[in-house]
mmCIF file of the C-alpha atoms, coordinates in Angstrom:
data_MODEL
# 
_entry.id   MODEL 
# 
loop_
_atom_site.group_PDB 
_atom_site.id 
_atom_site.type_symbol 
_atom_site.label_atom_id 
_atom_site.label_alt_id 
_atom_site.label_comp_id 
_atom_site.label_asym_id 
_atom_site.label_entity_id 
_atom_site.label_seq_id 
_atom_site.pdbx_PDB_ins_code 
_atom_site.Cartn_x 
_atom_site.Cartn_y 
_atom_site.Cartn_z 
_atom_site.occupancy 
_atom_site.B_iso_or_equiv 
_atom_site.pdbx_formal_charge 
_atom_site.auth_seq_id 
_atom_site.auth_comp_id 
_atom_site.auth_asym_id 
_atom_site.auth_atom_id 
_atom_site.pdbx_PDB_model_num 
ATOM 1   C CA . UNK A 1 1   ? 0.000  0.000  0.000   1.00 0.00 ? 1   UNK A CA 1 
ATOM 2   C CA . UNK A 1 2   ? 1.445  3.056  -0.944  1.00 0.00 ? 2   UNK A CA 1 
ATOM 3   C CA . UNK A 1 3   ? -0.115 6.912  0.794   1.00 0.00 ? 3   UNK A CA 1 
ATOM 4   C CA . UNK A 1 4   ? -0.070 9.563  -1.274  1.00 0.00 ? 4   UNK A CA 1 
ATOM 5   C CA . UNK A 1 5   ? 0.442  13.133 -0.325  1.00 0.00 ? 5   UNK A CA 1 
ATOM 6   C CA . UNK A 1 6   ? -0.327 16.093 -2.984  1.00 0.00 ? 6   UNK A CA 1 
ATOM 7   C CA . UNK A 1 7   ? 0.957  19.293 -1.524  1.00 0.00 ? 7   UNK A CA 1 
ATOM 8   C CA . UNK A 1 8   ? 0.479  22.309 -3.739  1.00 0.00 ? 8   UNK A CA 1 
ATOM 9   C CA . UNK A 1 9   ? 3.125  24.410 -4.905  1.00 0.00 ? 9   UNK A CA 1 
ATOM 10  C CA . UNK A 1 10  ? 1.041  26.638 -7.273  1.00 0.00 ? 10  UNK A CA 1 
ATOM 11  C CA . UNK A 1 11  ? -2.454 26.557 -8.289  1.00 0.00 ? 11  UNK A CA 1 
ATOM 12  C CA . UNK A 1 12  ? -1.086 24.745 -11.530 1.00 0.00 ? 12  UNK A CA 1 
ATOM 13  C CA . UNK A 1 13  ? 1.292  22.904 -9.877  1.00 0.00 ? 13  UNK A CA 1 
ATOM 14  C CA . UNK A 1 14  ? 1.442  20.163 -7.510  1.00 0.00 ? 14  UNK A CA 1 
ATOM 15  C CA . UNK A 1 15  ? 4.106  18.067 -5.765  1.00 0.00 ? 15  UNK A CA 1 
ATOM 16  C CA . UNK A 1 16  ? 3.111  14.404 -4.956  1.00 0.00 ? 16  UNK A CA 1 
ATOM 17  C CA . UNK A 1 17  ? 4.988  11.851 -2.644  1.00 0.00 ? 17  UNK A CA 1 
ATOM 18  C CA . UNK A 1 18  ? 4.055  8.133  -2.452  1.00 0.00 ? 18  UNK A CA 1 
ATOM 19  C CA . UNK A 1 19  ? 5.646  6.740  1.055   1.00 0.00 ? 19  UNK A CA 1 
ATOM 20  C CA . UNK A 1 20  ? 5.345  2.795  1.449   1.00 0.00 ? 20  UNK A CA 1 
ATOM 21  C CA . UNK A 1 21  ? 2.972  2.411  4.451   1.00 0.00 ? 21  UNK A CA 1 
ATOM 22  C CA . UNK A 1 22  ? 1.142  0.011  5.761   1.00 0.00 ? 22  UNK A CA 1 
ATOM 23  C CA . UNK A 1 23  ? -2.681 0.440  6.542   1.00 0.00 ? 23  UNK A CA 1 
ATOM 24  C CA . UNK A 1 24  ? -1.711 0.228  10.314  1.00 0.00 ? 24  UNK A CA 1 
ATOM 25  C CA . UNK A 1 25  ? 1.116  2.901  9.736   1.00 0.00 ? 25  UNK A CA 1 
ATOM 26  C CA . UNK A 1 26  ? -1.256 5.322  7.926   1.00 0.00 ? 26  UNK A CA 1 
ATOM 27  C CA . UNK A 1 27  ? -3.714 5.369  10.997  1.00 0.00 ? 27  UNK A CA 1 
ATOM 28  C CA . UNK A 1 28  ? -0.552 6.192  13.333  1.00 0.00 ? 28  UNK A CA 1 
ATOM 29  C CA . UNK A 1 29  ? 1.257  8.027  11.302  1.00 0.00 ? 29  UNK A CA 1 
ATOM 30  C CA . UNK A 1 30  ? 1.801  11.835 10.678  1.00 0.00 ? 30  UNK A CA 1 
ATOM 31  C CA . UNK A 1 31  ? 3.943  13.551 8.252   1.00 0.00 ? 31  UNK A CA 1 
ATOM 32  C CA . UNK A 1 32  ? 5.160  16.253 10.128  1.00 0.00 ? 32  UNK A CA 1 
ATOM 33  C CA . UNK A 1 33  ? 8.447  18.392 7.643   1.00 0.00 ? 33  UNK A CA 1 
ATOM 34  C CA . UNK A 1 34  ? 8.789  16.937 4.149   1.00 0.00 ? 34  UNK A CA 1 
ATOM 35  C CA . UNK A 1 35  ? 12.402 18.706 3.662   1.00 0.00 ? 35  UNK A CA 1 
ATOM 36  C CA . UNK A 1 36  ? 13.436 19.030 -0.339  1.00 0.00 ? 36  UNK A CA 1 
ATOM 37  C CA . UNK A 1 37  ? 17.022 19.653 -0.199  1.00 0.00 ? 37  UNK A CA 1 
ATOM 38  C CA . UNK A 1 38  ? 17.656 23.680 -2.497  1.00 0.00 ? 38  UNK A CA 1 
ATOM 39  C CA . UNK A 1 39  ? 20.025 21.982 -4.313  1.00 0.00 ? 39  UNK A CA 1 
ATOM 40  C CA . UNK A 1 40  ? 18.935 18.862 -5.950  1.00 0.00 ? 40  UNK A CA 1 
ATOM 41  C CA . UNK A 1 41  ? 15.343 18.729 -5.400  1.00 0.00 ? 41  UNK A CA 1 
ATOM 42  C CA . UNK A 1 42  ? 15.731 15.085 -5.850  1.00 0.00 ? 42  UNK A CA 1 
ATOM 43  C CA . UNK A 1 43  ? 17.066 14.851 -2.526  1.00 0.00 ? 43  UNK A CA 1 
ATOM 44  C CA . UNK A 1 44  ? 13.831 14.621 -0.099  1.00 0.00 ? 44  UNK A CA 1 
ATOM 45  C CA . UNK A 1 45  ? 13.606 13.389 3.438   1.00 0.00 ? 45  UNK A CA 1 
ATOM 46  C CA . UNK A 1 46  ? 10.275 13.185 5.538   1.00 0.00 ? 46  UNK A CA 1 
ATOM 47  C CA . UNK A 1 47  ? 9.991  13.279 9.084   1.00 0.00 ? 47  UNK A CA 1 
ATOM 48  C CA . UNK A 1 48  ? 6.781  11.043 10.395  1.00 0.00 ? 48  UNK A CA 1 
ATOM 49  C CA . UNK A 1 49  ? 5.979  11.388 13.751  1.00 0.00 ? 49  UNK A CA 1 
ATOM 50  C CA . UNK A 1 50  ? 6.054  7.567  15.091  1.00 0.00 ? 50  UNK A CA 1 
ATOM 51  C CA . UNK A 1 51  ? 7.694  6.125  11.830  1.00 0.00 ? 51  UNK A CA 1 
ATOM 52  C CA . UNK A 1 52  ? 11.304 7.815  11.642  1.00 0.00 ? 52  UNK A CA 1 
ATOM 53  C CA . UNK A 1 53  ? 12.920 9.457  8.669   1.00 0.00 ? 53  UNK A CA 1 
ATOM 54  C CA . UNK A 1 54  ? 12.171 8.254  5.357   1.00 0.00 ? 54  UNK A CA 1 
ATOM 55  C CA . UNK A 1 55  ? 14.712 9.124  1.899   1.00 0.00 ? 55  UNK A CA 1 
ATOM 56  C CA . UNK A 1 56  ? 14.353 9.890  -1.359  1.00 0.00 ? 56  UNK A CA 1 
ATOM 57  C CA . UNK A 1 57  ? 17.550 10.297 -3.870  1.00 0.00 ? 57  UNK A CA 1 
ATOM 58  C CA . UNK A 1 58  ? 15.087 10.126 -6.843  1.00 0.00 ? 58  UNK A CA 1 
ATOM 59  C CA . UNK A 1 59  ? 12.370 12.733 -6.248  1.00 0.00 ? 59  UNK A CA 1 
ATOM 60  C CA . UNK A 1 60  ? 10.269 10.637 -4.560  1.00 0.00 ? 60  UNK A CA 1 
ATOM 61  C CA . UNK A 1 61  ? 9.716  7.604  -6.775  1.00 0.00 ? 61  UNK A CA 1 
ATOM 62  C CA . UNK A 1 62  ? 11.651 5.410  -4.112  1.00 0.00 ? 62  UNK A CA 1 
ATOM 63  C CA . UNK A 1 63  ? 11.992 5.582  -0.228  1.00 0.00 ? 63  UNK A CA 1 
ATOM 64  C CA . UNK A 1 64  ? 14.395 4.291  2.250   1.00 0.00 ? 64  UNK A CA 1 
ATOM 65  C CA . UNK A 1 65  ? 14.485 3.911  5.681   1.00 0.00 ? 65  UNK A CA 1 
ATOM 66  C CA . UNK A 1 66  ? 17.102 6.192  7.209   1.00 0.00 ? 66  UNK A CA 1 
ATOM 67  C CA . UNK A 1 67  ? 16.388 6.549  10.902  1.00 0.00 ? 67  UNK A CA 1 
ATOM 68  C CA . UNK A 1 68  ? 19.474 4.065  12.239  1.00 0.00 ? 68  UNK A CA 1 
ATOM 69  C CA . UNK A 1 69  ? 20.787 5.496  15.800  1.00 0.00 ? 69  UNK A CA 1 
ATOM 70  C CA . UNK A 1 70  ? 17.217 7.111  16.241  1.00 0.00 ? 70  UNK A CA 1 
ATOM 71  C CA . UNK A 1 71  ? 16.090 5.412  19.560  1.00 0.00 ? 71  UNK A CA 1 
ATOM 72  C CA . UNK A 1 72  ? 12.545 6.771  19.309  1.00 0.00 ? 72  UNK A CA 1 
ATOM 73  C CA . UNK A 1 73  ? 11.245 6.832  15.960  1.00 0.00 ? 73  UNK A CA 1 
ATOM 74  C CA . UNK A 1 74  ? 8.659  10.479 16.832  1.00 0.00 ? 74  UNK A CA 1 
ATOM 75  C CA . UNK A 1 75  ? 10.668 12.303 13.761  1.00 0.00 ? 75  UNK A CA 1 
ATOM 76  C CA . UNK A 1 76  ? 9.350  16.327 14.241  1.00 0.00 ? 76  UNK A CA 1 
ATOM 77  C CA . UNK A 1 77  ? 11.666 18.194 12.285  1.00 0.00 ? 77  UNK A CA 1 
ATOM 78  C CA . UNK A 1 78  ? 14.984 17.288 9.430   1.00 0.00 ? 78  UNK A CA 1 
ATOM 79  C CA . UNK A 1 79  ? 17.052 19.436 7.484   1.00 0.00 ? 79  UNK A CA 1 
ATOM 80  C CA . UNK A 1 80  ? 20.156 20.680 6.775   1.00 0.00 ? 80  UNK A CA 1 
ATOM 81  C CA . UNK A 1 81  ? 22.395 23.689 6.289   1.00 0.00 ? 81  UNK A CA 1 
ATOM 82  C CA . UNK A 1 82  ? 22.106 25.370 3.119   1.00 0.00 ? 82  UNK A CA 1 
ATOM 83  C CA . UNK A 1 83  ? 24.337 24.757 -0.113  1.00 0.00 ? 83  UNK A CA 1 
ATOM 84  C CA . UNK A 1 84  ? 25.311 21.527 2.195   1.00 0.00 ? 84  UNK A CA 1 
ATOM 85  C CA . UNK A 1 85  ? 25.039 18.013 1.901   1.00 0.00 ? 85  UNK A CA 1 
ATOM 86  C CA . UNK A 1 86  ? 27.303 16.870 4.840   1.00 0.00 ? 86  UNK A CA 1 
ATOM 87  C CA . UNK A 1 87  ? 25.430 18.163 7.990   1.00 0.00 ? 87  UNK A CA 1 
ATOM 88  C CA . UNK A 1 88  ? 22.177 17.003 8.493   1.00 0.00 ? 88  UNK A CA 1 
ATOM 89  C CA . UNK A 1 89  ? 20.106 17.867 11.833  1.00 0.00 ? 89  UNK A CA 1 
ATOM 90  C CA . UNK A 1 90  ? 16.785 15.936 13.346  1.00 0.00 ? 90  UNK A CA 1 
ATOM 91  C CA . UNK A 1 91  ? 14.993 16.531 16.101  1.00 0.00 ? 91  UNK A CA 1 
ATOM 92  C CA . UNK A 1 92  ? 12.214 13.950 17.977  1.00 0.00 ? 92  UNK A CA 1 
ATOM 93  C CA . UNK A 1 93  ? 10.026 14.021 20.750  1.00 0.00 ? 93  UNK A CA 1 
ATOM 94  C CA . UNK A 1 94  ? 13.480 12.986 23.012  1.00 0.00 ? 94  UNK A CA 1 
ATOM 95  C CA . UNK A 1 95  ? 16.070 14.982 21.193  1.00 0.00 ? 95  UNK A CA 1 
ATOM 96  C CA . UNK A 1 96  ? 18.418 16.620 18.433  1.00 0.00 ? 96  UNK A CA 1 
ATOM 97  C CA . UNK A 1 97  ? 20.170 14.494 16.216  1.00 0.00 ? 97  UNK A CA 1 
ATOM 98  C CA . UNK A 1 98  ? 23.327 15.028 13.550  1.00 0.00 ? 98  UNK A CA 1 
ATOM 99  C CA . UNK A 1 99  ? 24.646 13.166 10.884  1.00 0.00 ? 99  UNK A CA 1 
ATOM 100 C CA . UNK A 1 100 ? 27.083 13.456 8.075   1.00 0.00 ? 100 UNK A CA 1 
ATOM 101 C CA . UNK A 1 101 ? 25.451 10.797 5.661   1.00 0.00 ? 101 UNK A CA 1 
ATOM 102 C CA . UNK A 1 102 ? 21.450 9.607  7.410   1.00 0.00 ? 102 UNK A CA 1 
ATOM 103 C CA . UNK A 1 103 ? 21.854 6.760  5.338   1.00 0.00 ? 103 UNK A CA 1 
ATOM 104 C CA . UNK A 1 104 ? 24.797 5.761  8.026   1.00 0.00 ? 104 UNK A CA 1 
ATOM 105 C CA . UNK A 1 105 ? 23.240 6.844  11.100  1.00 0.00 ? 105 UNK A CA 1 
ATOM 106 C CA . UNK A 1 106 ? 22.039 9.495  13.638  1.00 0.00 ? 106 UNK A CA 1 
ATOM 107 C CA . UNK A 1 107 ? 24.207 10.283 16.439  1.00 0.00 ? 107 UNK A CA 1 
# 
């Protein structure tokens, strides 16, 4: 089952996001930022409060799980500096996280 999100940009435009959820997840689950990196706006990352931080390299076509070294998966907030793709910062209900690469882990 895949949820789909349409957020409008524009009257004429729209984007959408498909995240893999179950139908359990998508009564329990919020999307709380969707972050689309200034750069590449292929690069988006979604914070879901109770289902971590989710990854997309490819615009949102495919999703990964990046929330390793999370220890409680209530995702608020995700982003990073500007013009960077080495500093990444996430905050939950239980604290502030940093990583170089989320795909490695959240310290």
């Amino acid at each position: 089952m895949r949820i789909y999100l349409r957020l409008a940009a524009a009257a004429a435009s729209a984007l959408v996001i498909a995240l893999p959820m179950t139908a359990a997840d998508a009564a329990t689950v919020h999307v709380l930022t969707i972050f689309i990196h200034p750069d590449d706006p292929n690069i988006i990352y979604v914070a879901l409060e109770h289902g971590g931080i989710q990854r997309s390299l490819d615009g949102g076509k495919t999703w990964e799980d990046v929330s390793k070294g999370v220890d409680y998966l209530d995702i608020h907030v995700i982003g990073t500096e500007p013009h960077r793709f080495d500093k990444w910062f996430g905050s939950s209900a239980r604290g502030f996280f940093t990583s170089e690469d989320p795909a490695k882990g959240w310290v």
